[in-house]
Coordinates of C-alpha atoms in Angstrom, one line a residue:
Chain A
M211 CA -1.5 -8.4 18.3
Y212 CA -1.4 -6.8 14.9
G213 CA 0.7 -7.7 11.9
I214 CA 1.5 -6.4 8.5
L215 CA 2.6 -8.5 5.6
D216 CA 4.4 -6.7 2.8
C217 CA 5.5 -8.3 -0.5
N218 CA 9.1 -7.5 -1.3
S219 CA 9.5 -5.6 -4.6
F220 CA 6.1 -7.0 -5.5
Y221 CA 5.8 -6.4 -9.3
A222 CA 9.4 -7.5 -9.9
S223 CA 8.8 -10.6 -7.7
C224 CA 5.7 -11.5 -9.7
E225 CA 7.8 -11.4 -12.9
R226 CA 10.4 -13.6 -11.3
V227 CA 7.9 -16.3 -10.2
F228 CA 7.8 -17.3 -13.9
K229 CA 11.4 -16.3 -14.7
P230 CA 13.2 -17.7 -11.7
H231 CA 16.6 -17.1 -13.4
L232 CA 15.9 -13.3 -12.8
I233 CA 16.2 -13.7 -9.1
G234 CA 19.0 -11.5 -8.0
K235 CA 19.0 -9.6 -11.4
P236 CA 17.9 -6.0 -11.7
I237 CA 14.3 -5.5 -12.9
V238 CA 12.2 -2.4 -13.5
V239 CA 8.5 -2.3 -14.3
L240 CA 7.0 0.5 -16.4
S241 CA 3.6 2.3 -16.0
N242 CA 0.8 2.0 -18.4
N243 CA 2.0 2.9 -21.9
D244 CA 5.5 2.1 -20.9
G245 CA 5.8 5.7 -19.7
C246 CA 7.9 5.7 -16.5
V247 CA 9.3 3.4 -14.0
I248 CA 6.8 2.4 -11.3
A249 CA 8.6 -0.4 -9.6
R250 CA 12.2 -1.5 -9.2
S251 CA 13.9 -4.5 -7.7
D252 CA 16.5 -3.8 -5.0
E253 CA 19.2 -4.5 -7.6
A254 CA 17.9 -1.8 -9.9
K255 CA 17.4 0.9 -7.3
S256 CA 20.9 2.4 -7.5
F257 CA 20.7 2.8 -11.3
V258 CA 17.1 4.1 -11.8
P259 CA 15.1 6.5 -9.7
M260 CA 11.4 5.9 -9.1
G261 CA 9.3 7.6 -11.8
A262 CA 12.1 7.8 -14.3
E263 CA 10.9 8.4 -17.8
A264 CA 11.6 5.1 -19.7
F265 CA 12.8 6.8 -22.9
N266 CA 15.5 8.7 -21.0
Y267 CA 16.8 5.6 -19.4
E268 CA 17.1 3.2 -22.4
K269 CA 20.9 3.3 -22.2
V270 CA 21.0 2.8 -18.5
F271 CA 18.8 -0.3 -18.9
R272 CA 21.1 -1.6 -21.5
D273 CA 24.4 -0.8 -19.7
H274 CA 23.4 -2.4 -16.5
K275 CA 21.5 -5.3 -18.0
I276 CA 18.3 -4.2 -16.4
H277 CA 15.3 -6.4 -17.3
V278 CA 12.4 -4.2 -18.3
F279 CA 8.8 -5.2 -18.1
S280 CA 5.5 -3.5 -19.0
S281 CA 3.1 -3.6 -16.1
N282 CA 1.0 -6.8 -16.2
Y283 CA -1.8 -6.1 -13.8
S284 CA -3.6 -9.4 -14.7
L285 CA -0.7 -11.3 -13.3
Y286 CA 0.0 -9.0 -10.3
G287 CA -3.7 -9.0 -9.3
D288 CA -3.9 -12.7 -9.4
L289 CA -0.7 -13.4 -7.5
S290 CA -1.8 -10.7 -5.0
S291 CA -5.1 -12.5 -4.4
R292 CA -3.2 -15.8 -3.9
V293 CA -0.9 -14.2 -1.2
M294 CA -3.9 -12.7 0.5
S295 CA -5.9 -15.9 0.5
I296 CA -3.0 -17.8 2.1
L297 CA -2.6 -15.1 4.8
A298 CA -6.3 -15.3 5.5
T299 CA -6.0 -19.0 6.4
F300 CA -3.5 -18.1 9.2
T301 CA -5.4 -15.4 10.9
P302 CA -8.9 -14.5 12.0
E303 CA -9.0 -11.1 10.3
I304 CA -7.1 -9.4 7.5
E305 CA -7.4 -5.9 6.1
I306 CA -6.0 -5.7 2.6
Y307 CA -4.2 -2.3 2.5
S308 CA -2.9 -2.3 -1.1
I309 CA -2.0 -4.8 -3.8
D310 CA 1.0 -5.9 -1.9
E311 CA 0.3 -5.2 1.7
A312 CA -2.2 -6.5 4.3
F313 CA -2.7 -6.0 8.0
F314 CA -3.9 -8.9 10.0
K315 CA -4.7 -9.9 13.6
L316 CA -3.0 -12.5 15.6
E317 CA -5.1 -14.2 18.4
N318 CA -4.4 -17.2 20.5
V319 CA -0.8 -17.4 19.6
A320 CA 1.5 -17.4 22.6
S321 CA 4.2 -14.7 22.6
S322 CA 6.9 -17.3 22.5
D323 CA 5.4 -18.8 19.4
I324 CA 4.8 -15.7 17.4
E325 CA 8.1 -15.5 15.6
A326 CA 7.9 -19.2 14.5
Y327 CA 4.3 -18.6 13.5
I328 CA 4.9 -15.7 11.2
L329 CA 8.0 -17.4 9.8
D330 CA 5.6 -20.2 8.9
I331 CA 3.3 -17.7 7.1
K332 CA 6.2 -16.3 5.2
R333 CA 7.6 -19.7 4.1
T334 CA 4.2 -21.0 3.1
I335 CA 3.6 -18.0 0.8
E336 CA 7.1 -18.2 -0.6
K337 CA 6.7 -21.8 -1.4
W338 CA 3.1 -21.9 -2.6
V339 CA 3.1 -18.7 -4.7
G340 CA 6.8 -17.8 -5.0
I341 CA 6.6 -14.2 -3.7
P342 CA 9.0 -13.2 -1.0
V343 CA 7.4 -11.3 1.8
S344 CA 8.3 -9.4 5.1
I345 CA 6.2 -9.6 8.2
G346 CA 6.1 -7.3 11.2
V347 CA 4.1 -8.0 14.4
A348 CA 3.5 -5.7 17.3
P349 CA 0.7 -4.8 19.9
T350 CA -0.6 -2.1 17.6
K351 CA -1.0 -1.3 13.9
S352 CA 1.5 1.6 13.7
L353 CA 4.1 -0.5 15.7
S354 CA 3.6 -3.4 13.3
K355 CA 4.6 -1.1 10.5
V356 CA 7.8 -0.3 12.4
A357 CA 8.5 -4.0 13.1
N358 CA 8.0 -4.6 9.3
K359 CA 10.6 -2.0 8.5
I360 CA 13.1 -3.8 10.9
A361 CA 12.3 -7.1 9.3
K362 CA 13.1 -5.8 5.9
R363 CA 16.1 -3.7 6.8
Y364 CA 17.9 -6.5 8.6
S365 CA 16.5 -9.3 6.6
S366 CA 19.6 -11.5 7.0
R367 CA 19.3 -11.5 10.7
T368 CA 15.5 -11.4 11.0
K369 CA 14.8 -13.8 8.1
G370 CA 12.3 -11.2 7.0
V371 CA 10.0 -11.4 10.0
Y372 CA 10.2 -9.3 13.2
A373 CA 7.9 -9.0 16.3
I374 CA 7.9 -6.3 18.8
L375 CA 7.0 -8.1 22.0
T376 CA 8.6 -6.4 24.9
E377 CA 8.6 -2.8 26.2
K378 CA 12.4 -2.7 25.6
Q379 CA 12.0 -3.9 22.0
R380 CA 9.3 -1.2 21.4
I381 CA 11.5 1.6 22.7
N382 CA 14.5 0.5 20.8
A383 CA 12.5 0.2 17.6
L384 CA 11.0 3.7 18.0
K385 CA 14.5 5.1 18.7
W386 CA 15.7 3.5 15.5
T387 CA 12.7 4.9 13.5
K388 CA 13.1 8.4 12.0
V389 CA 10.0 10.4 12.6
E390 CA 9.4 11.0 8.8
N391 CA 9.2 7.2 8.4
V392 CA 6.4 6.7 10.8
W393 CA 3.2 5.4 9.2
G394 CA 0.8 8.4 9.0
I395 CA 3.4 11.1 9.5
G396 CA 3.7 13.0 6.2
R397 CA 6.4 15.4 5.2
R398 CA 4.6 18.5 6.4
I399 CA 4.3 17.1 10.0
S400 CA 7.7 15.7 10.1
N401 CA 9.2 19.0 9.0
K402 CA 7.2 20.7 11.8
L403 CA 8.5 18.1 14.3
K404 CA 12.1 18.6 13.2
I405 CA 11.9 22.3 13.8
Q406 CA 11.0 21.3 17.4
Q407 CA 14.1 19.0 17.5
I408 CA 12.0 15.8 17.3
Y409 CA 13.9 13.4 15.1
T410 CA 12.8 9.9 16.1
A411 CA 9.5 8.2 16.6
H412 CA 10.5 7.7 20.3
E413 CA 10.9 11.5 20.8
F414 CA 7.5 12.0 19.3
T415 CA 5.9 9.6 21.8
L416 CA 7.5 11.6 24.7
L417 CA 5.7 14.8 23.8
S418 CA 2.8 15.7 26.0
D419 CA -0.7 14.7 25.0
E420 CA -1.8 18.4 25.1
Y421 CA 1.0 19.5 22.8
V422 CA 0.4 16.7 20.3
R423 CA -3.4 17.4 20.2
K424 CA -2.9 21.1 19.9
N425 CA -0.3 20.8 17.1
F426 CA -1.3 17.6 15.3
S427 CA -5.0 17.2 16.1
I428 CA -6.7 14.2 17.4
V429 CA -5.2 12.1 14.7
G430 CA -1.7 12.8 15.9
L431 CA -2.7 12.0 19.4
R432 CA -4.3 8.7 18.4
L433 CA -1.0 7.9 16.5
K434 CA 1.0 8.7 19.7
Q435 CA -1.1 6.4 21.8
D436 CA -0.8 3.6 19.2
L437 CA 3.0 4.0 19.1
L438 CA 3.0 3.7 22.9
G439 CA 1.5 0.3 22.5
K440 CA -2.2 1.0 23.2
P441 CA -4.1 -0.3 20.3
I442 CA -6.1 2.8 19.1
I443 CA -6.0 2.5 15.4
G444 CA -8.3 -0.4 14.5
F445 CA -9.1 -2.2 11.3
E446 CA -10.7 0.0 8.7
Q447 CA -14.2 -0.9 7.7
V448 CA -14.2 -1.7 4.1
K449 CA -14.4 1.8 2.7
D450 CA -15.6 2.5 -0.7
K451 CA -13.5 4.8 -2.8
Q452 CA -14.3 8.5 -2.6
N453 CA -13.1 9.3 -6.0
I454 CA -12.7 7.1 -9.1
A455 CA -10.4 8.2 -11.8
T456 CA -9.6 6.8 -15.3
T457 CA -6.9 8.7 -16.9
R458 CA -4.3 7.7 -19.6
T459 CA -1.4 9.2 -21.4
F460 CA -1.9 8.7 -25.1
E461 CA 0.6 6.6 -27.1
R462 CA 0.7 9.4 -29.7
A463 CA -0.3 13.0 -29.2
L464 CA -3.8 13.7 -30.5
K465 CA -4.9 16.8 -32.3
L466 CA -8.3 16.1 -33.6
Y467 CA -11.5 16.3 -31.7
E468 CA -13.0 12.9 -32.6
P469 CA -10.4 10.6 -31.2
I470 CA -10.3 12.6 -27.9
N471 CA -14.0 12.4 -27.8
E472 CA -13.7 8.7 -28.1
R473 CA -11.2 8.6 -25.3
I474 CA -13.3 10.7 -22.9
A475 CA -16.3 8.5 -23.6
T476 CA -14.3 5.4 -22.8
F477 CA -12.8 6.9 -19.6
A478 CA -16.3 8.0 -18.5
N479 CA -17.7 4.5 -19.2
A480 CA -14.9 2.9 -17.3
C481 CA -15.6 5.2 -14.3
A482 CA -19.3 4.4 -14.5
E483 CA -18.5 0.7 -14.5
K484 CA -16.3 1.0 -11.4
L485 CA -19.1 3.0 -9.7
R486 CA -21.7 0.3 -10.4
K487 CA -19.2 -2.4 -9.1
Q488 CA -19.0 -0.7 -5.7
E489 CA -22.6 0.2 -5.9
S490 CA -22.1 3.9 -5.7
E491 CA -23.2 6.8 -7.7
C492 CA -21.7 10.3 -8.3
T493 CA -23.1 13.8 -8.5
C494 CA -20.2 15.5 -10.2
L495 CA -17.2 14.7 -12.4
Y496 CA -13.9 16.3 -13.4
V497 CA -12.7 16.2 -17.0
F498 CA -9.2 17.2 -17.9
L499 CA -7.0 17.5 -21.0
K500 CA -3.3 18.0 -21.1
T501 CA -0.5 18.5 -23.7
S502 CA 2.8 16.9 -23.2
K503 CA 5.1 19.0 -20.9
Y504 CA 7.6 19.0 -23.7
S505 CA 5.2 20.4 -26.2
K506 CA 5.9 23.8 -27.6
T507 CA 2.4 25.2 -26.9
L508 CA 1.1 24.1 -23.6
R509 CA -2.5 23.7 -22.6
N510 CA -3.4 22.1 -19.3
V511 CA -7.1 22.4 -18.5
G512 CA -9.8 20.8 -16.5
L513 CA -13.3 21.5 -15.3
V514 CA -15.8 20.2 -12.8
V515 CA -19.2 19.2 -14.3
H516 CA -22.1 19.0 -11.9
L517 CA -24.7 16.4 -12.7
P518 CA -28.4 17.2 -12.2
Y519 CA -28.9 14.1 -10.1
A520 CA -26.8 11.3 -8.6
T521 CA -26.2 8.5 -11.1
N522 CA -23.9 5.7 -12.2
S523 CA -25.4 5.3 -15.7
S524 CA -22.7 5.1 -18.4
F525 CA -25.0 7.1 -20.7
T526 CA -25.4 10.0 -18.4
I527 CA -21.8 10.2 -17.1
C528 CA -20.7 9.9 -20.7
K529 CA -23.0 12.6 -21.9
Y530 CA -21.8 15.0 -19.2
A531 CA -18.1 14.2 -19.6
I532 CA -18.4 15.0 -23.3
K533 CA -20.2 18.3 -22.5
G534 CA -17.1 19.1 -20.3
L535 CA -14.8 18.1 -23.0
N536 CA -16.5 20.4 -25.5
Q537 CA -15.7 23.3 -23.3
L538 CA -12.1 22.3 -22.8
Y539 CA -11.1 21.3 -26.3
I540 CA -9.5 23.9 -28.5
K541 CA -8.1 23.1 -31.9
G542 CA -4.4 23.3 -32.6
Y543 CA -2.8 21.6 -29.6
N544 CA -1.1 18.3 -29.3
Y545 CA -2.9 16.6 -26.5
K546 CA -1.0 13.8 -24.7
K547 CA -3.1 13.0 -21.7
A548 CA -6.8 13.1 -20.6
G549 CA -8.9 11.8 -17.9
V550 CA -12.3 11.6 -16.2
I551 CA -12.7 11.5 -12.4
V552 CA -16.0 11.0 -10.8
M553 CA -16.5 12.6 -7.4
N554 CA -18.8 13.0 -4.5
L555 CA -19.7 9.3 -4.4
K556 CA -22.6 8.0 -2.4
P557 CA -23.9 4.6 -2.0
V558 CA -26.8 3.8 -4.3
S559 CA -28.8 2.6 -1.3
K560 CA -28.8 6.2 0.0
H561 CA -29.9 7.7 -3.3
Q562 CA -31.3 11.2 -2.8
F563 CA -34.1 11.7 -5.0
S564 CA -34.0 15.1 -6.8
I565 CA -37.0 17.3 -6.8
F566 CA -36.7 18.3 -10.3
E567 CA -35.1 15.5 -12.2
D568 CA -33.9 12.0 -11.6
E569 CA -32.1 9.3 -13.6
N570 CA -34.3 7.6 -16.1
P571 CA -35.1 4.4 -14.3
K572 CA -34.7 2.4 -17.5
H573 CA -30.9 3.1 -17.3
Q574 CA -30.5 1.1 -14.2
V575 CA -32.0 -2.0 -15.8
L576 CA -30.0 -1.5 -19.0
M577 CA -26.7 -1.1 -17.1
K578 CA -27.3 -4.3 -15.3
I579 CA -27.7 -6.1 -18.6
L580 CA -24.7 -4.4 -20.0
D581 CA -22.5 -5.3 -17.0
A582 CA -23.7 -8.9 -17.0
F583 CA -23.0 -9.2 -20.7
N584 CA -19.6 -7.7 -20.6
L585 CA -18.7 -9.8 -17.6
K586 CA -19.7 -13.0 -19.4
Y587 CA -17.6 -12.3 -22.4
G588 CA -14.6 -11.0 -20.4
K589 CA -13.9 -8.1 -22.7
P590 CA -16.3 -5.2 -23.4
K591 CA -18.7 -6.4 -26.1
I592 CA -21.3 -3.7 -25.7
K593 CA -20.0 -0.2 -25.8
I594 CA -21.5 3.3 -26.0
A595 CA -21.7 4.7 -29.4
N596 CA -19.0 7.3 -28.8
Q597 CA -16.6 4.6 -28.0
D598 CA -14.3 3.3 -30.7
L599 CA -15.2 -0.2 -32.0
N600 CA -11.8 -1.0 -33.2
K601 CA -8.8 -1.5 -31.1
T602 CA -7.0 1.5 -32.3
W603 CA -6.3 2.4 -28.6
K604 CA -4.0 -0.4 -27.5
M605 CA -1.7 0.6 -24.8
K606 CA 1.9 0.6 -25.5
Q607 CA 3.2 -2.5 -23.8
E608 CA 6.4 -3.5 -25.5
H609 CA 7.8 -5.5 -22.6
L610 CA 4.7 -7.3 -21.5
S611 CA 5.1 -10.8 -20.0
P612 CA 2.4 -13.4 -20.6
R613 CA -0.7 -13.5 -18.3
Y614 CA 0.6 -16.9 -16.9
T615 CA -2.2 -17.4 -14.5
T616 CA -5.3 -15.9 -16.1
V617 CA -5.2 -16.8 -19.8
L618 CA -4.9 -20.4 -20.9
N619 CA -2.9 -19.9 -24.0
E620 CA -0.3 -17.8 -22.1
I621 CA 0.6 -20.3 -19.5
I622 CA 4.2 -21.4 -19.1
E623 CA 5.7 -24.0 -21.5
V624 CA 7.9 -26.7 -20.1
K625 CA 10.3 -28.6 -22.2
C626 CA 10.3 -32.4 -22.4
E627 CA 13.5 -32.7 -24.2
Chain B
M1496 CA -37.9 1.4 -7.3
R1497 CA -40.1 3.7 -9.3
V1498 CA -40.6 7.4 -8.9
K1499 CA -44.1 8.7 -8.2
K1500 CA -45.1 12.1 -9.0
F1501 CA -47.3 14.4 -6.8
E1502 CA -48.5 17.5 -8.5
S1503 CA -50.0 20.7 -7.1
K1504 CA -50.2 24.0 -8.7
V1505 CA -47.0 25.3 -7.1
L1506 CA -44.8 22.2 -6.8
T1507 CA -44.1 18.9 -8.4
I1508 CA -42.8 16.5 -5.9
Y1509 CA -41.4 13.1 -6.8
M1510 CA -41.5 10.3 -4.2
P1511 CA -40.0 6.9 -4.3
E1512 CA -42.7 4.4 -4.6
Q1513 CA -42.2 1.5 -2.1
S1514 CA -45.0 -0.7 -3.3
E1515 CA -42.6 -2.6 -5.6
L1516 CA -40.7 -4.1 -2.7
I1517 CA -42.7 -7.3 -2.7
S1518 CA -41.2 -10.0 -0.5
R1519 CA -39.9 -12.9 -2.5
P1520 CA -40.1 -16.6 -1.6
I1521 CA -36.8 -17.8 -0.1
V1522 CA -37.4 -21.6 -0.2
S1523 CA -37.3 -22.8 -3.8
E1524 CA -39.4 -25.9 -3.3
N1525 CA -42.2 -24.1 -1.7
I1526 CA -44.5 -24.5 -4.7
P1527 CA -48.1 -23.7 -3.6
A1528 CA -49.8 -26.3 -5.8
G1529 CA -48.6 -29.4 -7.4
F1530 CA -46.5 -32.3 -6.3
P1531 CA -43.0 -31.5 -5.1
S1532 CA -40.2 -32.8 -7.2
P1533 CA -39.2 -36.2 -5.8
A1534 CA -35.5 -35.4 -6.7
E1535 CA -35.5 -32.3 -4.5
D1536 CA -34.1 -34.2 -1.5
F1537 CA -31.3 -35.7 -3.6
K1538 CA -30.1 -32.5 -5.2
E1539 CA -26.4 -32.4 -5.3
V1540 CA -23.7 -30.1 -6.6
R1541 CA -22.7 -31.0 -10.2
I1542 CA -19.4 -32.6 -10.7
S1543 CA -16.6 -30.0 -10.9
L1544 CA -13.3 -31.0 -12.5
D1545 CA -11.8 -27.9 -10.9
K1546 CA -12.6 -29.1 -7.5
E1547 CA -11.3 -32.6 -8.4
L1548 CA -8.0 -31.4 -10.0
V1549 CA -7.3 -28.4 -7.8
K1550 CA -6.7 -29.3 -4.3
N1551 CA -4.9 -26.1 -3.2
E1552 CA -6.2 -23.1 -5.3
A1553 CA -3.6 -20.6 -4.1
A1554 CA -0.8 -22.9 -5.0
T1555 CA -2.0 -24.3 -8.4
F1556 CA -0.6 -23.3 -11.7
Y1557 CA -0.8 -24.7 -15.2
A1558 CA 1.8 -25.4 -17.9
R1559 CA 1.9 -26.8 -21.4
A1560 CA 4.2 -29.7 -22.2
R1561 CA 6.5 -29.4 -25.2
G1562 CA 8.4 -32.5 -26.4
N1563 CA 8.5 -36.2 -26.0
S1564 CA 10.9 -36.9 -23.2
M1565 CA 8.1 -37.9 -20.8
V1566 CA 5.9 -40.0 -23.0
D1567 CA 6.3 -43.1 -20.8
A1568 CA 4.8 -41.1 -17.9
H1569 CA 1.9 -40.3 -20.3
I1570 CA 3.0 -36.7 -20.7
E1571 CA 2.9 -35.9 -24.4
D1572 CA 3.5 -32.9 -26.6
G1573 CA 0.8 -30.3 -26.1
D1574 CA -0.7 -31.8 -22.8
L1575 CA -1.9 -29.5 -20.1
L1576 CA -0.2 -30.1 -16.8
V1577 CA -1.7 -29.2 -13.4
I1578 CA 1.1 -28.1 -11.0
D1579 CA 0.7 -27.8 -7.2
R1580 CA 3.5 -25.8 -5.6
S1581 CA 2.5 -26.7 -2.1
I1582 CA 3.6 -30.3 -2.4
E1583 CA 7.0 -31.2 -1.2
A1584 CA 9.5 -32.3 -3.7
R1585 CA 10.3 -36.0 -3.0
N1586 CA 11.8 -39.0 -4.6
D1587 CA 9.7 -40.3 -7.6
K1588 CA 7.6 -37.2 -8.0
I1589 CA 7.2 -35.6 -11.4
A1590 CA 8.4 -32.0 -11.1
I1591 CA 8.6 -28.8 -13.0
C1592 CA 12.3 -27.8 -12.7
M1593 CA 14.2 -24.8 -13.7
I1594 CA 17.6 -25.5 -15.3
D1595 CA 19.7 -23.0 -17.3
G1596 CA 16.9 -20.6 -17.4
E1597 CA 14.3 -23.0 -18.9
F1598 CA 11.4 -24.9 -17.5
T1599 CA 11.6 -28.6 -17.9
V1600 CA 9.5 -31.5 -16.6
K1601 CA 11.3 -34.5 -15.1
R1602 CA 10.9 -37.3 -12.6
L1603 CA 13.0 -36.7 -9.5
K1604 CA 15.3 -39.4 -8.2
V1605 CA 16.8 -38.3 -4.9
E1606 CA 20.0 -40.0 -3.9
S1607 CA 22.1 -39.3 -0.8
D1608 CA 24.6 -36.9 -2.5
C1609 CA 22.8 -35.8 -5.7
I1610 CA 19.5 -35.6 -7.5
Y1611 CA 18.9 -37.2 -10.9
L1612 CA 16.3 -35.8 -13.2
L1613 CA 14.9 -38.7 -15.1
A1614 CA 13.2 -38.6 -18.5
E1615 CA 10.4 -41.1 -19.2
N1616 CA 11.7 -42.1 -22.6
K1617 CA 14.5 -44.5 -23.2
N1618 CA 16.1 -42.2 -25.8
Y1619 CA 16.9 -39.6 -23.2
K1620 CA 19.7 -39.8 -20.6
P1621 CA 19.2 -38.9 -16.9
I1622 CA 20.6 -35.5 -15.9
K1623 CA 22.7 -35.7 -12.7
V1624 CA 22.4 -32.6 -10.6
T1625 CA 25.1 -32.0 -8.0
E1626 CA 25.8 -29.1 -5.6
E1627 CA 27.5 -27.1 -8.3
N1628 CA 24.4 -27.0 -10.6
E1629 CA 21.6 -24.7 -9.8
L1630 CA 18.3 -26.4 -9.7
I1631 CA 15.0 -24.9 -8.8
V1632 CA 12.2 -27.4 -8.3
W1633 CA 9.3 -25.0 -9.2
G1634 CA 6.3 -27.3 -8.5
I1635 CA 5.0 -30.8 -8.6
V1636 CA 2.8 -32.2 -11.5
T1637 CA -0.4 -33.6 -10.1
Y1638 CA -2.5 -34.2 -13.2
V1639 CA -2.1 -34.4 -17.0
I1640 CA -4.9 -33.3 -19.1
K1641 CA -5.0 -34.4 -22.7
K1642 CA -7.3 -34.1 -25.7
V1643 CA -8.1 -37.4 -27.2

């Protein structure tokens, strides 16, 4: 059996762990730089759309007593790893799907005990960490997603957990599921299906294999089999990322070259660090520069820079990112956003030596020292010369909650009065 | 790995040089000459306070005590509290509780029809919690760490 565990309104729930009086109150969490709404508690959903720009909604926040938080990824990351580690003690195998979702396998649990077992997982996580979760279990991965939706949608009846165990339950669940809500079916495919009068997941599973394969490729066919209850979609092997991006919206618009140069160098360095962490290297990168969409004169440009050889050296990636920037930057615009994306990633172990030129082997040694040093001191102590040494670039985080679990002088205070 | 260069008149070819991949000894006490350390067999893991104080890592949180209501239980202003959320709230446990939107630390006294939150300082009165009050027992205090 496969299961999926999903944390309910995860970011909002993390804030509530340390502010339990906000349970039942509307909460929104803002993106980096307090730009727009990236998470909402159920209570806030009717007032604020996802992605709403915070500055347009200040009155709405006030009028409806919505509690606003800047995103606190130190906190969310730590609570996520606690949830995942508890889940791992209950099951032989888990696949962490995102910060708040994980697939898992259930073995050696009798069908009749499954509901009690997953309820125990849920209650343990809620008691130990304080994060409410929903769990769905079914014979296949895609069906477990459907079960999870049912668990959430009818939480008062299901207590937040649901298992598809019988054929009758499977068919009912698929009849209840709209085709566009099936895991893996995007808007394009669901629109195509609706033209063919296919509205539910159940109707999709009744299509012939040939038809599905012809119209939706082997991927569609695999999904159909999975929804029929034959486990086809297995656990993903831990896959390294194919692209790594570091992009930011600036707190204030930037006009001059120097501060933008500094930003690009920092982003390039952050990408290189992430590359080294997953032991990959890249052969090309993408640099982009944007003005605000409200700006009078718009400039929205980007370009791909090919590197002469595969590398993850901060120096090299930085150098080429700046070369890219130099082609993109034109004086006179108010730039509001920029980013560096490294692409075409390959594992370092499969390094292709270039006939003409290769990375200076000294970089590799130096990068190791740099990473070890920065790891030891928590915050970057060694930077590349292009990077700013002052903290002029603090993110705008006006509603940031303390990092309760990762920084000792930010832990909760308890009154003894 | 180093890069080796082969040159001819037409081409310059670089090849990875494998000679640097020397096998390394795996067993640390395998010293070819000299007397083996007599302590080698008695090597143990150094004492870890983390391991001693944190029984359940996923459920452990920390808090700072502020005030004097718990001094008789040796919890003083500024002390660091280790909190385990996995422990059941029972009579006589010292708990982190949430009342009126604030965290407080008190000893639990569970009666048949109500719960008392007891201070450990004779200047403070017990708080009676009935069904009408909203009480969240957030976690149980397992250790107090203080600077002397």
